[in-house]
């Protein structure tokens, strides 16, 4: 199977475990292919953790889950030096923390204090961790997928802007339609029945997808053609968040702080991955618009006036897409 076929197979397998969240599955796979970290936000019970676990289960990858709590320490994430005595010798050895995995699930990341959140920064950006003056490299396949609950504020610590910007995309999970919820009930019931079935009656699981398929896909995505017009269009969208008054006075009143250059890079990476998954070797405006909301959602700061008008980040992105013309 080609890399494209294997990645589409991964999408199908994840869809068998996650009902009614096709867009979320797409975004998780795009994040994996674009080699970026994802922030997944949604109300409790909407399969945030399940979606990430479904990806890890079907990949030949080491999975690690960290439940963030207010009493968590940085060393609980990165690891620490341990004093070891053996055969008359004594030395300090590095005991790796759960961050040393291929797919790291940082569950409810906003429940940990800033010091613990900052422990993720070097790993997310530099793909390495420094402990006791020694640098330890991460695996070639490494991605952090963090979840957070948007409604609980007690006992939570808002993510610093510097860390928010390091997430490639901010993925929102919403309630599924009632038809899909019926399928969810049947799916979980079937899983319970399969788990309690006799061992001889259980089906063999299909082989997991090799990491090399992801690396091959990334190499092909690197060859996706992006025209000069598309480069300018992506830059214009990001620039519009910094100078909104040039497009609309109302938009200028809504935006407090625009997106950083990381937004332009994220648009480029994600739009190429989106085009590749669609089977094309070039990027068109629909690829850029499809992922613009996920790229801008955590990078554009709204003003108090926008919040007073009941506007959310997706409304601002809709307006920018409507007003920014193709070059």
mmCIF file of C-alpha atoms in Angstrom:
data_model
loop_
_atom_site.group_PDB
_atom_site.id
_atom_site.type_symbol
_atom_site.label_atom_id
_atom_site.label_comp_id
_atom_site.label_asym_id
_atom_site.label_seq_id
_atom_site.Cartn_x
_atom_site.Cartn_y
_atom_site.Cartn_z
ATOM 1 C CA UNK A 1 0.000 0.000 0.000
ATOM 2 C CA UNK A 2 1.126 3.527 -0.754
ATOM 3 C CA UNK A 3 1.567 6.079 2.022
ATOM 4 C CA UNK A 4 -1.645 7.778 0.871
ATOM 5 C CA UNK A 5 -3.614 4.543 1.086
ATOM 6 C CA UNK A 6 -2.242 3.784 4.555
ATOM 7 C CA UNK A 7 -3.129 7.223 5.900
ATOM 8 C CA UNK A 8 -6.645 6.952 4.470
ATOM 9 C CA UNK A 9 -6.858 3.513 6.108
ATOM 10 C CA UNK A 10 -5.892 5.163 9.400
ATOM 11 C CA UNK A 11 -8.716 7.661 8.905
ATOM 12 C CA UNK A 12 -11.210 4.832 8.288
ATOM 13 C CA UNK A 13 -10.056 2.937 11.382
ATOM 14 C CA UNK A 14 -10.370 6.044 13.561
ATOM 15 C CA UNK A 15 -13.847 6.645 12.123
ATOM 16 C CA UNK A 16 -14.892 3.209 13.353
ATOM 17 C CA UNK A 17 -14.145 4.304 16.928
ATOM 18 C CA UNK A 18 -15.261 7.936 16.697
ATOM 19 C CA UNK A 19 -18.798 8.531 15.440
ATOM 20 C CA UNK A 20 -19.934 11.889 14.074
ATOM 21 C CA UNK A 21 -16.575 13.676 14.343
ATOM 22 C CA UNK A 22 -15.211 13.437 10.799
ATOM 23 C CA UNK A 23 -13.708 16.939 10.865
ATOM 24 C CA UNK A 24 -11.918 16.213 14.149
ATOM 25 C CA UNK A 25 -10.390 13.027 12.718
ATOM 26 C CA UNK A 26 -9.205 14.996 9.678
ATOM 27 C CA UNK A 27 -7.594 17.642 11.878
ATOM 28 C CA UNK A 28 -5.822 15.068 14.039
ATOM 29 C CA UNK A 29 -4.368 13.387 10.956
ATOM 30 C CA UNK A 30 -3.399 16.722 9.401
ATOM 31 C CA UNK A 31 -1.584 17.616 12.623
ATOM 32 C CA UNK A 32 0.267 14.305 12.497
ATOM 33 C CA UNK A 33 1.247 14.782 8.843
ATOM 34 C CA UNK A 34 2.225 18.432 9.347
ATOM 35 C CA UNK A 35 4.428 17.473 12.304
ATOM 36 C CA UNK A 36 2.705 19.883 14.668
ATOM 37 C CA UNK A 37 1.161 19.887 18.128
ATOM 38 C CA UNK A 38 -2.603 20.140 18.607
ATOM 39 C CA UNK A 39 -4.859 21.670 21.246
ATOM 40 C CA UNK A 40 -8.194 19.823 21.335
ATOM 41 C CA UNK A 41 -11.005 21.601 23.184
ATOM 42 C CA UNK A 42 -14.512 20.448 23.906
ATOM 43 C CA UNK A 43 -17.075 19.806 26.600
ATOM 44 C CA UNK A 44 -16.764 16.681 28.778
ATOM 45 C CA UNK A 45 -17.704 13.389 27.154
ATOM 46 C CA UNK A 46 -17.184 14.412 23.525
ATOM 47 C CA UNK A 47 -14.466 11.809 22.844
ATOM 48 C CA UNK A 48 -11.432 14.125 22.928
ATOM 49 C CA UNK A 49 -9.258 11.546 24.662
ATOM 50 C CA UNK A 50 -10.861 8.665 22.763
ATOM 51 C CA UNK A 51 -10.050 10.262 19.394
ATOM 52 C CA UNK A 52 -6.373 10.657 20.240
ATOM 53 C CA UNK A 53 -6.194 7.137 21.656
ATOM 54 C CA UNK A 54 -7.807 5.794 18.480
ATOM 55 C CA UNK A 55 -4.997 7.313 16.429
ATOM 56 C CA UNK A 56 -2.279 5.920 18.685
ATOM 57 C CA UNK A 57 -3.878 2.456 18.785
ATOM 58 C CA UNK A 58 -3.748 2.109 15.005
ATOM 59 C CA UNK A 59 -0.183 3.384 14.595
ATOM 60 C CA UNK A 60 3.037 1.561 15.405
ATOM 61 C CA UNK A 61 3.831 4.256 17.935
ATOM 62 C CA UNK A 62 4.521 4.549 21.637
ATOM 63 C CA UNK A 63 1.608 6.276 23.347
ATOM 64 C CA UNK A 64 1.791 8.157 26.627
ATOM 65 C CA UNK A 65 -0.974 9.863 28.604
ATOM 66 C CA UNK A 66 -0.366 12.511 31.252
ATOM 67 C CA UNK A 67 -3.314 13.537 33.418
ATOM 68 C CA UNK A 68 -2.577 17.144 34.344
ATOM 69 C CA UNK A 69 -3.492 18.101 37.921
ATOM 70 C CA UNK A 70 -2.720 21.124 40.140
ATOM 71 C CA UNK A 71 -0.104 19.161 42.131
ATOM 72 C CA UNK A 72 1.841 17.941 39.070
ATOM 73 C CA UNK A 73 5.566 18.795 38.959
ATOM 74 C CA UNK A 74 7.686 19.529 35.839
ATOM 75 C CA UNK A 75 9.807 16.458 36.544
ATOM 76 C CA UNK A 76 6.633 14.337 36.450
ATOM 77 C CA UNK A 77 6.441 15.235 32.751
ATOM 78 C CA UNK A 78 10.052 15.494 31.585
ATOM 79 C CA UNK A 79 11.745 12.980 33.893
ATOM 80 C CA UNK A 80 14.506 13.444 36.431
ATOM 81 C CA UNK A 81 18.002 12.351 37.476
ATOM 82 C CA UNK A 82 17.941 9.323 39.786
ATOM 83 C CA UNK A 83 20.775 8.278 42.089
ATOM 84 C CA UNK A 84 21.567 4.595 41.457
ATOM 85 C CA UNK A 85 23.928 2.291 43.355
ATOM 86 C CA UNK A 86 24.935 -0.951 41.699
ATOM 87 C CA UNK A 87 27.880 -3.328 42.160
ATOM 88 C CA UNK A 88 29.732 -0.889 44.358
ATOM 89 C CA UNK A 89 29.302 1.986 41.924
ATOM 90 C CA UNK A 90 27.065 4.987 42.316
ATOM 91 C CA UNK A 91 25.884 7.334 39.588
ATOM 92 C CA UNK A 92 23.068 9.574 38.490
ATOM 93 C CA UNK A 93 20.941 8.196 35.667
ATOM 94 C CA UNK A 94 18.214 9.936 33.726
ATOM 95 C CA UNK A 95 14.785 8.410 34.244
ATOM 96 C CA UNK A 96 12.699 9.564 31.229
ATOM 97 C CA UNK A 97 9.254 10.965 31.903
ATOM 98 C CA UNK A 98 6.068 10.310 29.925
ATOM 99 C CA UNK A 99 6.967 13.076 27.454
ATOM 100 C CA UNK A 100 9.370 10.594 25.816
ATOM 101 C CA UNK A 101 6.862 8.895 23.547
ATOM 102 C CA UNK A 102 5.678 9.232 19.952
ATOM 103 C CA UNK A 103 2.162 10.455 20.697
ATOM 104 C CA UNK A 104 1.742 12.290 24.002
ATOM 105 C CA UNK A 105 -1.747 13.001 25.312
ATOM 106 C CA UNK A 106 -1.661 15.945 27.720
ATOM 107 C CA UNK A 107 -5.107 15.481 29.232
ATOM 108 C CA UNK A 108 -6.768 18.601 30.690
ATOM 109 C CA UNK A 109 -3.598 20.617 30.261
ATOM 110 C CA UNK A 110 -5.143 23.755 31.781
ATOM 111 C CA UNK A 111 -5.424 22.055 35.187
ATOM 112 C CA UNK A 112 -1.650 22.223 35.757
ATOM 113 C CA UNK A 113 0.176 25.375 36.911
ATOM 114 C CA UNK A 114 2.303 27.466 34.563
ATOM 115 C CA UNK A 115 5.589 25.861 35.622
ATOM 116 C CA UNK A 116 4.403 22.431 34.470
ATOM 117 C CA UNK A 117 2.943 23.826 31.265
ATOM 118 C CA UNK A 118 6.277 25.532 30.576
ATOM 119 C CA UNK A 119 8.004 22.146 30.876
ATOM 120 C CA UNK A 120 6.290 21.224 27.626
ATOM 121 C CA UNK A 121 7.560 24.266 25.719
ATOM 122 C CA UNK A 122 11.044 23.017 24.885
ATOM 123 C CA UNK A 123 9.770 19.582 23.920
ATOM 124 C CA UNK A 124 7.013 21.010 21.712
ATOM 125 C CA UNK A 125 9.175 23.562 19.931
ATOM 126 C CA UNK A 126 12.746 22.220 20.021
ATOM 127 C CA UNK A 127 11.895 18.489 20.146
ATOM 128 C CA UNK A 128 14.254 18.014 23.061
ATOM 129 C CA UNK A 129 14.314 18.167 26.877
ATOM 130 C CA UNK A 130 17.140 19.486 29.039
ATOM 131 C CA UNK A 131 17.477 18.013 32.537
ATOM 132 C CA UNK A 132 20.439 18.697 34.846
ATOM 133 C CA UNK A 133 22.329 20.356 32.007
ATOM 134 C CA UNK A 134 21.997 17.375 29.651
ATOM 135 C CA UNK A 135 19.877 17.529 26.487
ATOM 136 C CA UNK A 136 17.789 14.525 25.570
ATOM 137 C CA UNK A 137 16.350 14.345 22.031
ATOM 138 C CA UNK A 138 12.781 13.281 21.339
ATOM 139 C CA UNK A 139 11.836 10.494 18.925
ATOM 140 C CA UNK A 140 11.649 11.374 15.180
ATOM 141 C CA UNK A 141 7.886 10.852 15.380
ATOM 142 C CA UNK A 142 6.758 13.110 18.206
ATOM 143 C CA UNK A 143 3.515 15.018 18.638
ATOM 144 C CA UNK A 144 1.770 16.506 21.677
ATOM 145 C CA UNK A 145 -2.016 16.470 21.645
ATOM 146 C CA UNK A 146 -3.397 18.448 24.566
ATOM 147 C CA UNK A 147 -7.031 18.567 25.661
ATOM 148 C CA UNK A 148 -8.811 21.161 27.734
ATOM 149 C CA UNK A 149 -12.308 21.751 29.076
ATOM 150 C CA UNK A 150 -13.719 25.194 28.163
ATOM 151 C CA UNK A 151 -16.407 25.465 30.854
ATOM 152 C CA UNK A 152 -14.641 24.702 34.150
ATOM 153 C CA UNK A 153 -12.668 27.681 35.474
ATOM 154 C CA UNK A 154 -12.208 26.675 39.118
ATOM 155 C CA UNK A 155 -8.813 25.089 39.704
ATOM 156 C CA UNK A 156 -7.585 25.798 36.183
ATOM 157 C CA UNK A 157 -4.671 27.845 34.853
ATOM 158 C CA UNK A 158 -5.121 29.611 31.481
ATOM 159 C CA UNK A 159 -2.440 28.622 28.989
ATOM 160 C CA UNK A 160 0.229 31.302 28.418
ATOM 161 C CA UNK A 161 0.059 33.033 25.037
ATOM 162 C CA UNK A 162 3.563 31.782 24.170
ATOM 163 C CA UNK A 163 2.467 28.192 24.652
ATOM 164 C CA UNK A 164 -0.836 28.653 22.813
ATOM 165 C CA UNK A 165 1.050 29.905 19.758
ATOM 166 C CA UNK A 166 3.151 26.747 19.721
ATOM 167 C CA UNK A 167 0.109 24.629 18.947
ATOM 168 C CA UNK A 168 -0.254 24.171 15.208
ATOM 169 C CA UNK A 169 -4.053 24.088 15.416
ATOM 170 C CA UNK A 170 -6.792 24.566 17.980
ATOM 171 C CA UNK A 171 -9.436 21.922 17.257
ATOM 172 C CA UNK A 172 -12.978 22.346 18.572
ATOM 173 C CA UNK A 173 -15.204 19.337 19.277
ATOM 174 C CA UNK A 174 -18.947 19.968 19.386
ATOM 175 C CA UNK A 175 -21.996 17.859 20.221
ATOM 176 C CA UNK A 176 -22.846 15.232 17.568
ATOM 177 C CA UNK A 177 -26.260 15.113 15.853
ATOM 178 C CA UNK A 178 -28.862 12.879 17.492
ATOM 179 C CA UNK A 179 -28.540 10.263 14.711
ATOM 180 C CA UNK A 180 -24.821 9.961 15.414
ATOM 181 C CA UNK A 181 -25.450 9.748 19.153
ATOM 182 C CA UNK A 182 -27.617 6.697 18.541
ATOM 183 C CA UNK A 183 -24.667 5.130 16.705
ATOM 184 C CA UNK A 184 -22.389 6.030 19.627
ATOM 185 C CA UNK A 185 -24.663 4.106 22.009
ATOM 186 C CA UNK A 186 -24.582 1.065 19.740
ATOM 187 C CA UNK A 187 -20.812 1.309 19.255
ATOM 188 C CA UNK A 188 -20.018 1.368 22.972
ATOM 189 C CA UNK A 189 -22.513 -1.425 23.646
ATOM 190 C CA UNK A 190 -20.846 -3.531 20.937
ATOM 191 C CA UNK A 191 -17.408 -2.864 22.438
ATOM 192 C CA UNK A 192 -18.603 -4.014 25.843
ATOM 193 C CA UNK A 193 -20.069 -7.187 24.346
ATOM 194 C CA UNK A 194 -16.841 -7.884 22.439
ATOM 195 C CA UNK A 195 -14.751 -7.357 25.585
ATOM 196 C CA UNK A 196 -16.876 -9.875 27.518
ATOM 197 C CA UNK A 197 -16.979 -12.418 24.695
ATOM 198 C CA UNK A 198 -14.996 -15.673 24.984
ATOM 199 C CA UNK A 199 -11.398 -15.435 23.793
ATOM 200 C CA UNK A 200 -11.965 -17.839 20.875
ATOM 201 C CA UNK A 201 -14.802 -15.675 19.579
ATOM 202 C CA UNK A 202 -12.780 -12.481 19.342
ATOM 203 C CA UNK A 203 -11.670 -11.175 15.960
ATOM 204 C CA UNK A 204 -8.023 -10.629 15.214
ATOM 205 C CA UNK A 205 -7.028 -6.993 15.046
ATOM 206 C CA UNK A 206 -5.580 -5.725 11.748
ATOM 207 C CA UNK A 207 -1.846 -4.929 11.812
ATOM 208 C CA UNK A 208 -0.978 -1.427 12.927
ATOM 209 C CA UNK A 209 0.255 1.152 10.424
ATOM 210 C CA UNK A 210 4.027 1.602 10.434
ATOM 211 C CA UNK A 211 5.632 4.909 11.343
ATOM 212 C CA UNK A 212 7.368 4.898 7.961
ATOM 213 C CA UNK A 213 3.991 5.571 6.314
ATOM 214 C CA UNK A 214 3.834 8.898 8.190
ATOM 215 C CA UNK A 215 7.392 9.818 7.180
ATOM 216 C CA UNK A 216 6.696 8.872 3.543
ATOM 217 C CA UNK A 217 3.526 10.958 3.604
ATOM 218 C CA UNK A 218 5.416 13.940 4.991
ATOM 219 C CA UNK A 219 7.979 13.628 2.191
ATOM 220 C CA UNK A 220 5.190 13.630 -0.420
ATOM 221 C CA UNK A 221 3.480 16.586 1.259
ATOM 222 C CA UNK A 222 6.759 18.475 1.029
ATOM 223 C CA UNK A 223 6.501 18.191 -2.765
ATOM 224 C CA UNK A 224 2.959 19.620 -2.977
ATOM 225 C CA UNK A 225 2.936 22.624 -5.315
ATOM 226 C CA UNK A 226 1.978 25.975 -3.783
ATOM 227 C CA UNK A 227 1.628 28.826 -6.274
ATOM 228 C CA UNK A 228 2.807 32.377 -5.623
ATOM 229 C CA UNK A 229 -0.835 33.444 -5.511
ATOM 230 C CA UNK A 230 -1.571 30.947 -2.728
ATOM 231 C CA UNK A 231 1.484 32.122 -0.762
ATOM 232 C CA UNK A 232 0.236 35.688 -1.017
ATOM 233 C CA UNK A 233 -3.317 34.665 -0.098
ATOM 234 C CA UNK A 234 -2.156 32.959 3.106
ATOM 235 C CA UNK A 235 -0.001 35.959 4.026
ATOM 236 C CA UNK A 236 -2.901 38.333 3.294
ATOM 237 C CA UNK A 237 -5.213 36.376 5.608
ATOM 238 C CA UNK A 238 -2.725 36.572 8.465
ATOM 239 C CA UNK A 239 -1.897 40.229 7.768
ATOM 240 C CA UNK A 240 -5.616 41.038 7.858
ATOM 241 C CA UNK A 241 -5.723 39.976 11.531
ATOM 242 C CA UNK A 242 -3.068 42.614 12.305
ATOM 243 C CA UNK A 243 -4.597 45.464 10.292
ATOM 244 C CA UNK A 244 -8.342 44.710 10.437
ATOM 245 C CA UNK A 245 -9.399 48.357 10.128
ATOM 246 C CA UNK A 246 -8.228 48.310 6.496
ATOM 247 C CA UNK A 247 -10.929 45.743 5.760
ATOM 248 C CA UNK A 248 -13.727 46.903 8.032
ATOM 249 C CA UNK A 249 -14.171 49.336 10.912
ATOM 250 C CA UNK A 250 -16.308 46.757 12.699
ATOM 251 C CA UNK A 251 -13.602 44.120 12.306
ATOM 252 C CA UNK A 252 -11.062 46.569 13.690
ATOM 253 C CA UNK A 253 -13.179 46.977 16.813
ATOM 254 C CA UNK A 254 -13.354 43.227 17.303
ATOM 255 C CA UNK A 255 -9.652 42.259 17.082
ATOM 256 C CA UNK A 256 -7.299 43.163 19.936
ATOM 257 C CA UNK A 257 -4.166 41.289 18.807
ATOM 258 C CA UNK A 258 -3.511 39.652 15.441
ATOM 259 C CA UNK A 259 -1.838 36.362 14.552
ATOM 260 C CA UNK A 260 1.934 35.839 14.572
ATOM 261 C CA UNK A 261 4.056 34.593 11.637
ATOM 262 C CA UNK A 262 3.562 31.092 13.042
ATOM 263 C CA UNK A 263 0.014 31.357 11.676
ATOM 264 C CA UNK A 264 1.356 31.785 8.136
ATOM 265 C CA UNK A 265 3.600 28.754 8.545
ATOM 266 C CA UNK A 266 0.708 26.729 9.982
ATOM 267 C CA UNK A 267 -1.559 27.693 7.065
ATOM 268 C CA UNK A 268 1.106 26.521 4.625
ATOM 269 C CA UNK A 269 1.777 23.196 6.361
ATOM 270 C CA UNK A 270 -1.857 22.332 7.028
ATOM 271 C CA UNK A 271 -3.166 23.381 3.605
ATOM 272 C CA UNK A 272 -0.553 21.164 1.910
ATOM 273 C CA UNK A 273 -1.526 18.239 4.132
ATOM 274 C CA UNK A 274 -5.210 18.912 3.399
ATOM 275 C CA UNK A 275 -4.563 18.928 -0.363
ATOM 276 C CA UNK A 276 -2.506 15.714 -0.132
ATOM 277 C CA UNK A 277 -5.276 13.915 1.739
ATOM 278 C CA UNK A 278 -7.704 15.012 -0.979
ATOM 279 C CA UNK A 279 -5.448 13.371 -3.565
ATOM 280 C CA UNK A 280 -4.181 16.573 -5.195
ATOM 281 C CA UNK A 281 -0.607 17.682 -5.827
ATOM 282 C CA UNK A 282 -1.370 21.394 -5.502
ATOM 283 C CA UNK A 283 -2.991 23.741 -2.967
ATOM 284 C CA UNK A 284 -6.132 25.648 -3.876
ATOM 285 C CA UNK A 285 -8.052 28.318 -1.893
ATOM 286 C CA UNK A 286 -10.447 25.728 -0.453
ATOM 287 C CA UNK A 287 -7.552 23.991 1.314
ATOM 288 C CA UNK A 288 -6.536 27.256 2.977
ATOM 289 C CA UNK A 289 -10.082 28.170 3.972
ATOM 290 C CA UNK A 290 -10.789 24.673 5.303
ATOM 291 C CA UNK A 291 -8.131 24.918 8.006
ATOM 292 C CA UNK A 292 -8.047 28.702 8.599
ATOM 293 C CA UNK A 293 -10.433 28.527 11.572
ATOM 294 C CA UNK A 294 -8.286 25.932 13.355
ATOM 295 C CA UNK A 295 -5.126 27.980 12.750
ATOM 296 C CA UNK A 296 -6.592 31.348 13.852
ATOM 297 C CA UNK A 297 -8.823 30.126 16.704
ATOM 298 C CA UNK A 298 -6.122 30.430 19.389
ATOM 299 C CA UNK A 299 -3.967 33.125 17.794
ATOM 300 C CA UNK A 300 -6.383 36.039 17.343
ATOM 301 C CA UNK A 301 -7.252 37.840 20.588
ATOM 302 C CA UNK A 302 -10.718 39.379 20.652
ATOM 303 C CA UNK A 303 -11.503 42.766 22.151
ATOM 304 C CA UNK A 304 -13.977 43.332 24.978
ATOM 305 C CA UNK A 305 -16.326 44.852 22.410
ATOM 306 C CA UNK A 306 -16.321 41.623 20.381
ATOM 307 C CA UNK A 307 -17.016 39.582 23.483
ATOM 308 C CA UNK A 308 -19.800 41.974 24.419
ATOM 309 C CA UNK A 309 -21.312 41.507 20.960
ATOM 310 C CA UNK A 310 -21.259 37.736 21.482
ATOM 311 C CA UNK A 311 -18.586 37.141 18.853
ATOM 312 C CA UNK A 312 -16.208 34.166 18.942
ATOM 313 C CA UNK A 313 -12.967 33.604 17.039
ATOM 314 C CA UNK A 314 -14.681 31.591 14.304
ATOM 315 C CA UNK A 315 -16.966 34.569 13.552
ATOM 316 C CA UNK A 316 -13.914 36.781 13.079
ATOM 317 C CA UNK A 317 -12.282 34.224 10.782
ATOM 318 C CA UNK A 318 -15.482 33.983 8.722
ATOM 319 C CA UNK A 319 -15.438 37.752 8.269
ATOM 320 C CA UNK A 320 -11.759 37.807 7.291
ATOM 321 C CA UNK A 321 -12.238 35.055 4.712
ATOM 322 C CA UNK A 322 -15.204 36.953 3.287
ATOM 323 C CA UNK A 323 -13.319 40.251 2.993
ATOM 324 C CA UNK A 324 -9.848 39.105 1.871
ATOM 325 C CA UNK A 325 -9.789 38.629 -1.887
ATOM 326 C CA UNK A 326 -7.626 36.196 -3.804
ATOM 327 C CA UNK A 327 -4.493 37.842 -5.286
#
